mmCIF file of C-alpha atoms in Angstrom:
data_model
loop_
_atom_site.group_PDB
_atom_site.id
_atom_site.type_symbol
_atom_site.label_atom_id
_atom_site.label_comp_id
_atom_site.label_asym_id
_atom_site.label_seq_id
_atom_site.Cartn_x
_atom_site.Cartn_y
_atom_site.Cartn_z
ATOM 1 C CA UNK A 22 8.578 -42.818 1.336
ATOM 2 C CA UNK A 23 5.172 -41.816 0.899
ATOM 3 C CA UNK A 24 4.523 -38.092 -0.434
ATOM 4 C CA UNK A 25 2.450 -35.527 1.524
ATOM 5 C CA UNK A 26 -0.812 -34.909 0.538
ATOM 6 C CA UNK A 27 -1.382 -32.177 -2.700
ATOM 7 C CA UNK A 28 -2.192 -28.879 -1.265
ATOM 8 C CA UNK A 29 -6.538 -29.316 -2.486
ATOM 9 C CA UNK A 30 -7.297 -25.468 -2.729
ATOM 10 C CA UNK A 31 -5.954 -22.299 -4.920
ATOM 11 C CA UNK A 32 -3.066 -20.888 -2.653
ATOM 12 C CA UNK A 33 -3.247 -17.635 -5.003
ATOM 13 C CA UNK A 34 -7.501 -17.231 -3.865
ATOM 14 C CA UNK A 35 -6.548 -18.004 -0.750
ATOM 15 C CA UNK A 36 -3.973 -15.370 0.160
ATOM 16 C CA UNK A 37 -6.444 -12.957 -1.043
ATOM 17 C CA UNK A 38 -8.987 -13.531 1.388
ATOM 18 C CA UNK A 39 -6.426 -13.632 3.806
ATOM 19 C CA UNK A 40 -5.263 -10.136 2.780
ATOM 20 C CA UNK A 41 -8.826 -8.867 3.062
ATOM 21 C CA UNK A 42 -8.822 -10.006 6.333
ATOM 22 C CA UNK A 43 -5.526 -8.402 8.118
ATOM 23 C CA UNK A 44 -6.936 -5.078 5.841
ATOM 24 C CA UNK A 45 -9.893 -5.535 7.492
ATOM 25 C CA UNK A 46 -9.118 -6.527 11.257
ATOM 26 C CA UNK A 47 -5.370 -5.541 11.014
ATOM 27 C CA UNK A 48 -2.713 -7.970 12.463
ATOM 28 C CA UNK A 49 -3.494 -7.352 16.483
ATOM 29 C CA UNK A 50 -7.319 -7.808 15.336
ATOM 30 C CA UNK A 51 -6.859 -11.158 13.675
ATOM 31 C CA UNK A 52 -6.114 -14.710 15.428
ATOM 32 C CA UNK A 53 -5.366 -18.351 13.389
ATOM 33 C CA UNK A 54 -8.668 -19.361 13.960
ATOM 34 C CA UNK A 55 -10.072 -16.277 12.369
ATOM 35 C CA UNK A 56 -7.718 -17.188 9.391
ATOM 36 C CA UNK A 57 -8.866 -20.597 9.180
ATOM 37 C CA UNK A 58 -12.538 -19.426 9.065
ATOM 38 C CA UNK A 59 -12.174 -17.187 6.681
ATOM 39 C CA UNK A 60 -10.238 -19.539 3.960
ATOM 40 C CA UNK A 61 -12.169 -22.723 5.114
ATOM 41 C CA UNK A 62 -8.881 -24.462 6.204
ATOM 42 C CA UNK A 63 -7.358 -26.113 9.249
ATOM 43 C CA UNK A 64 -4.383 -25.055 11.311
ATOM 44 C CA UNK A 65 -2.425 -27.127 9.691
ATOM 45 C CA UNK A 66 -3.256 -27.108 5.717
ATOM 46 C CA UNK A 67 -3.110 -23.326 6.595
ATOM 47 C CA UNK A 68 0.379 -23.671 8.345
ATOM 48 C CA UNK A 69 1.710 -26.199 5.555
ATOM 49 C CA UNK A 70 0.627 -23.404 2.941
ATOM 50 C CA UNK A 71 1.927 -20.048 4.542
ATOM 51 C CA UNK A 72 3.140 -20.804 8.075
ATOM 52 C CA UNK A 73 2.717 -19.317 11.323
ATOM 53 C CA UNK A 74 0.372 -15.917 11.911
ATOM 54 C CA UNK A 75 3.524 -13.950 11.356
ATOM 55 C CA UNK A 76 4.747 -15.377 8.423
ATOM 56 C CA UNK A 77 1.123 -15.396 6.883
ATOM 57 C CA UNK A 78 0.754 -11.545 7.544
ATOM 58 C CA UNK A 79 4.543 -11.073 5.490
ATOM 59 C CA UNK A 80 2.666 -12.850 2.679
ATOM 60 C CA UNK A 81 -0.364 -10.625 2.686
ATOM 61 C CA UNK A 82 1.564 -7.332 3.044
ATOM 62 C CA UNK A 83 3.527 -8.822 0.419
ATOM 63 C CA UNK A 84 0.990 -9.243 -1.431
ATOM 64 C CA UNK A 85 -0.496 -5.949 -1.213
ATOM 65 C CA UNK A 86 2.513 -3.846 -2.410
ATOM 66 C CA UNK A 87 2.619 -5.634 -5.459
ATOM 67 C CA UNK A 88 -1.132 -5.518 -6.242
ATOM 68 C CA UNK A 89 -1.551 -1.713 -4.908
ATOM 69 C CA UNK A 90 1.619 0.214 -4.372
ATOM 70 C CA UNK A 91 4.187 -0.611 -6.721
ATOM 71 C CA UNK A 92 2.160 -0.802 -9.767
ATOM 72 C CA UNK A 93 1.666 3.169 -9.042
ATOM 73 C CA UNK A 94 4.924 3.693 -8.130
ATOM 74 C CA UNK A 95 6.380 1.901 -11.468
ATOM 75 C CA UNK A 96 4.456 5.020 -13.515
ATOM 76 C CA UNK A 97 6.683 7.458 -11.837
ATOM 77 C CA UNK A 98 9.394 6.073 -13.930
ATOM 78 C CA UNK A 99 7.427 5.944 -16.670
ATOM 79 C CA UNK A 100 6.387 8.899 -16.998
ATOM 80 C CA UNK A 101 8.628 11.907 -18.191
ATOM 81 C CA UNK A 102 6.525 14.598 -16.632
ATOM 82 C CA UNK A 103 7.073 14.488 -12.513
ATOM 83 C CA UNK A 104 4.497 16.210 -12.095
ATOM 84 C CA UNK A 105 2.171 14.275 -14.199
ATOM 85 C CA UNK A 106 4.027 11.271 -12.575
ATOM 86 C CA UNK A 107 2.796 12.309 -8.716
ATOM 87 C CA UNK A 108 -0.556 12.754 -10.654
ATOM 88 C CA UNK A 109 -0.753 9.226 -11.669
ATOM 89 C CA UNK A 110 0.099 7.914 -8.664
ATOM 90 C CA UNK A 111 -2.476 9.567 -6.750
ATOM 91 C CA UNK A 112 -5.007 8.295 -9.182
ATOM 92 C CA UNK A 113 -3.663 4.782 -8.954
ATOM 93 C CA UNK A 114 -3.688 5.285 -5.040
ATOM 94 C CA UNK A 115 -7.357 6.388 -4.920
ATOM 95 C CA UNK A 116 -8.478 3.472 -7.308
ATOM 96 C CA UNK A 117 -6.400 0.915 -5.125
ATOM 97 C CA UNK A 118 -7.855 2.817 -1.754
ATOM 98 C CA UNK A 119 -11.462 2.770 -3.226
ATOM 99 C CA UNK A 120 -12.187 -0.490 -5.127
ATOM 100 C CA UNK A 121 -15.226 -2.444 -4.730
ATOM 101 C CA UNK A 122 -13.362 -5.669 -4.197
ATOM 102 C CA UNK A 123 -11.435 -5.399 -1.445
ATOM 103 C CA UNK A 124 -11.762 -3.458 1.961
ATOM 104 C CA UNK A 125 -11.768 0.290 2.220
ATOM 105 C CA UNK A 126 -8.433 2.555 2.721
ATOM 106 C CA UNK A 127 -5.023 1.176 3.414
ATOM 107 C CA UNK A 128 -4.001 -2.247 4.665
ATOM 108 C CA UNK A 129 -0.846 -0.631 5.742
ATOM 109 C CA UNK A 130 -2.286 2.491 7.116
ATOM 110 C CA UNK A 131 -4.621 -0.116 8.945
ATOM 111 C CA UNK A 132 -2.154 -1.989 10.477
ATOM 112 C CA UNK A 133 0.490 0.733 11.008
ATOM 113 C CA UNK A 134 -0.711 2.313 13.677
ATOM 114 C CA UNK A 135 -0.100 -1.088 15.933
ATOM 115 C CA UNK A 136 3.066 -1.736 14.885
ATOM 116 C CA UNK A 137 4.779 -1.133 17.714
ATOM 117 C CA UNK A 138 2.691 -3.218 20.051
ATOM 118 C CA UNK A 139 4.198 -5.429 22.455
ATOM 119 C CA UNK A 140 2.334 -8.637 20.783
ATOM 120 C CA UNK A 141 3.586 -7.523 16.859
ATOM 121 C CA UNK A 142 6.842 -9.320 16.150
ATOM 122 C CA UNK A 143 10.012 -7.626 15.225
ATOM 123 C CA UNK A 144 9.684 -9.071 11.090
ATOM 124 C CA UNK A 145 5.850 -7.561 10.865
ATOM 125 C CA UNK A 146 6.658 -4.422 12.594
ATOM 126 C CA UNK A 147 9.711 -3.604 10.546
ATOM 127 C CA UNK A 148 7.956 -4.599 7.737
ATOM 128 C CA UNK A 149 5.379 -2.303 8.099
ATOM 129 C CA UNK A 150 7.711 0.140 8.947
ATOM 130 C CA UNK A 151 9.742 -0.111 5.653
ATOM 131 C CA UNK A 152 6.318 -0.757 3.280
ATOM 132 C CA UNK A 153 4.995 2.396 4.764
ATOM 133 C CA UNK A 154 7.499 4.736 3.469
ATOM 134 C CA UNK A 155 8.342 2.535 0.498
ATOM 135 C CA UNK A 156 5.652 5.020 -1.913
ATOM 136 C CA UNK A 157 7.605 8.434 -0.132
ATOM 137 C CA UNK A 158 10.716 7.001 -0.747
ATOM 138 C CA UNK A 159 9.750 6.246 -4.224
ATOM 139 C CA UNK A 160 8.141 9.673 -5.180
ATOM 140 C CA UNK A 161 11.206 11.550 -3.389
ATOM 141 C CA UNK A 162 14.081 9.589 -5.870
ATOM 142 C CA UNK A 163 11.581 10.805 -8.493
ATOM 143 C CA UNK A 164 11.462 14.183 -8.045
ATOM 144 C CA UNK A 165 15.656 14.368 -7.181
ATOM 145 C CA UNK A 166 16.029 13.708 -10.673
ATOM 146 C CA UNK A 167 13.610 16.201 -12.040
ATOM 147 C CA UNK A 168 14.711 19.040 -14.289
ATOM 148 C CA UNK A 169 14.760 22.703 -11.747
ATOM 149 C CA UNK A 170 11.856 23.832 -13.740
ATOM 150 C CA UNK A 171 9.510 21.468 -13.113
ATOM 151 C CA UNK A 172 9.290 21.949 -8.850
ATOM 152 C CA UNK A 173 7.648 24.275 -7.648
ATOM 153 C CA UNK A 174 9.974 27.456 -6.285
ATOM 154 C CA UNK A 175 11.019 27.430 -2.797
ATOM 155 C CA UNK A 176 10.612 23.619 -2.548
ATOM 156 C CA UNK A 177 13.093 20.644 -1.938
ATOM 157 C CA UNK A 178 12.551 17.113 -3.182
ATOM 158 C CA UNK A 179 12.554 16.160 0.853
ATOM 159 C CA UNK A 180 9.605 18.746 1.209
ATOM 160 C CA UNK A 181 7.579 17.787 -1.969
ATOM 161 C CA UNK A 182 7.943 13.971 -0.722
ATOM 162 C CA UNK A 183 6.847 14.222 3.083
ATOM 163 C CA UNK A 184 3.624 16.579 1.033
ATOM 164 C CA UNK A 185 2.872 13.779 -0.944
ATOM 165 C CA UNK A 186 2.908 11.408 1.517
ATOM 166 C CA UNK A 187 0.464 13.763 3.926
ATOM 167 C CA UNK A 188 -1.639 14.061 0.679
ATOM 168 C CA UNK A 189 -1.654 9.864 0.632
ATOM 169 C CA UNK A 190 -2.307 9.633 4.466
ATOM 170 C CA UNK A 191 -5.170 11.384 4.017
ATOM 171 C CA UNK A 192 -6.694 10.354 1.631
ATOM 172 C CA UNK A 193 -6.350 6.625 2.677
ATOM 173 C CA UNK A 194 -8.139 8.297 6.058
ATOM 174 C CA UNK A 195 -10.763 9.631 4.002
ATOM 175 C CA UNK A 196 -11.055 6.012 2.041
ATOM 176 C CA UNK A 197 -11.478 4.129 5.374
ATOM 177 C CA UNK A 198 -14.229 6.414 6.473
ATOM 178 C CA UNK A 199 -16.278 5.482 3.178
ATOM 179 C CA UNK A 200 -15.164 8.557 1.193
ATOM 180 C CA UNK A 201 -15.818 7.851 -2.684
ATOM 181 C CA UNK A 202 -13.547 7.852 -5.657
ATOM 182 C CA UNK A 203 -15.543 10.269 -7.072
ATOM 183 C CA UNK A 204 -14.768 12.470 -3.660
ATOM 184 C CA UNK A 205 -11.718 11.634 -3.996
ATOM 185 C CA UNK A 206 -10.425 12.084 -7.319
ATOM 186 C CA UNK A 207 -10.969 15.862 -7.088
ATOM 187 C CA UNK A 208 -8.676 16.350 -4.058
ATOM 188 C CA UNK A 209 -5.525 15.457 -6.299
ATOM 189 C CA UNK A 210 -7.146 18.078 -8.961
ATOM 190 C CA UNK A 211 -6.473 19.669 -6.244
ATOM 191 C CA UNK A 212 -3.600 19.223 -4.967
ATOM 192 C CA UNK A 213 -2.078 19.187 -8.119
ATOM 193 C CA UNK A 214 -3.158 22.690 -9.532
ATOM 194 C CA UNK A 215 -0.762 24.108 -6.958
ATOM 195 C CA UNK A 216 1.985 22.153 -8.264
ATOM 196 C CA UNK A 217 1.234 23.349 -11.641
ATOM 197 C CA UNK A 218 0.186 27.092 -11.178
ATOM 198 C CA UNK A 219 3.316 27.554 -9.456
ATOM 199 C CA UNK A 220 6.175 25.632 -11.518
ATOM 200 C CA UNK A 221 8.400 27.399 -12.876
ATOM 201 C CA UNK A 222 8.106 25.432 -15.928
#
């Protein structure tokens, strides 16, 4: 039985461009035949390597959280310090939302907002769904096991988290409308000193 043909390109490259291209167009915005352009393959060496649209979008969102969110969200149990943990994070988000090599903002953000569409299929949209509140989810199971003292008084882990992830929203806005990391990186200077001036630690 004769063997199918080696796969004659770097699958790892080529999930990056395709990345850059749902970030950039979003999943609606994007077709096959703008994946195939964009990579240089056919429909079917581009099928045999990731499968259909939908399953090529899982791999690219899949992608993403473990290149930009979940290297920031490791730090928060790194670091002892929540509130120098948050800090990190926000850093990490606003190098991730602002590098040169890869599209401006979110990929999530950019794609969230269609998720519910009647053309986005059940596995992207709940994907989506879950990947969007993965970095909340993370920062709020953070801050429930942070020592009294270091949250701010009158505040709730629940309340700190849905902050956070305002503070994230928009600043992966601001990202996708050209805003700078050096614009950026002030905001959580910020955002933070509030945190800080009014611990109770």
């Amino acid at each position: 039985m004769m063997r199918g043909r080696p796969l004659s390109f770097d699958k790892d490259k080529t999930l990056e461009t395709i990345l850059n291209v749902f970030w950039d167009f979003g999943y609606v915005g994007t077709s096959y035949t703008d994946l195939c352009k964009a990579t240089g393959l056919t429909k079917p060496s581009l099928y045999a390597a990731f499968g259909n649209k939908e399953e090529t979008f899982l791999a690219a969102l899949e992608r993403y959280l473990d290149r930009f969110v979940r290297p920031g969200e490791a730090v928060l149990e790194i670091e002892p310090d929540p509130r120098q943990a948050v800090r990190k994070l926000l850093a990490a988000t606003v190098f991730g939302l602002t590098s040169p090599d890869t599209p401006p903002g979110c990929m999530i953000a950019a794609n969230i907002s269609c998720a519910n569409a009647p053309d986005v299929p059940k596995r992207v949209s709940d994907a989506l769904h879950s990947a969007v509140k993965e970095t909340p989810e993370a920062i709020h199971q953070r801050l429930m096991i942070a020592e009294p003292q270091f949250l701010p008084p009158d505040s709730t882990p629940n309340s700190l988290a849905f902050y956070f992830e305002v503070i994230i929203s928009g600043l992966s806005s601001l990202a996708r409308q050209g805003a700078s990391q050096a614009e950026l990186l002030p905001i959580i200077d910020r955002v933070m000193q509030g945190w800080e001036e009014n611990s109770r630690s």
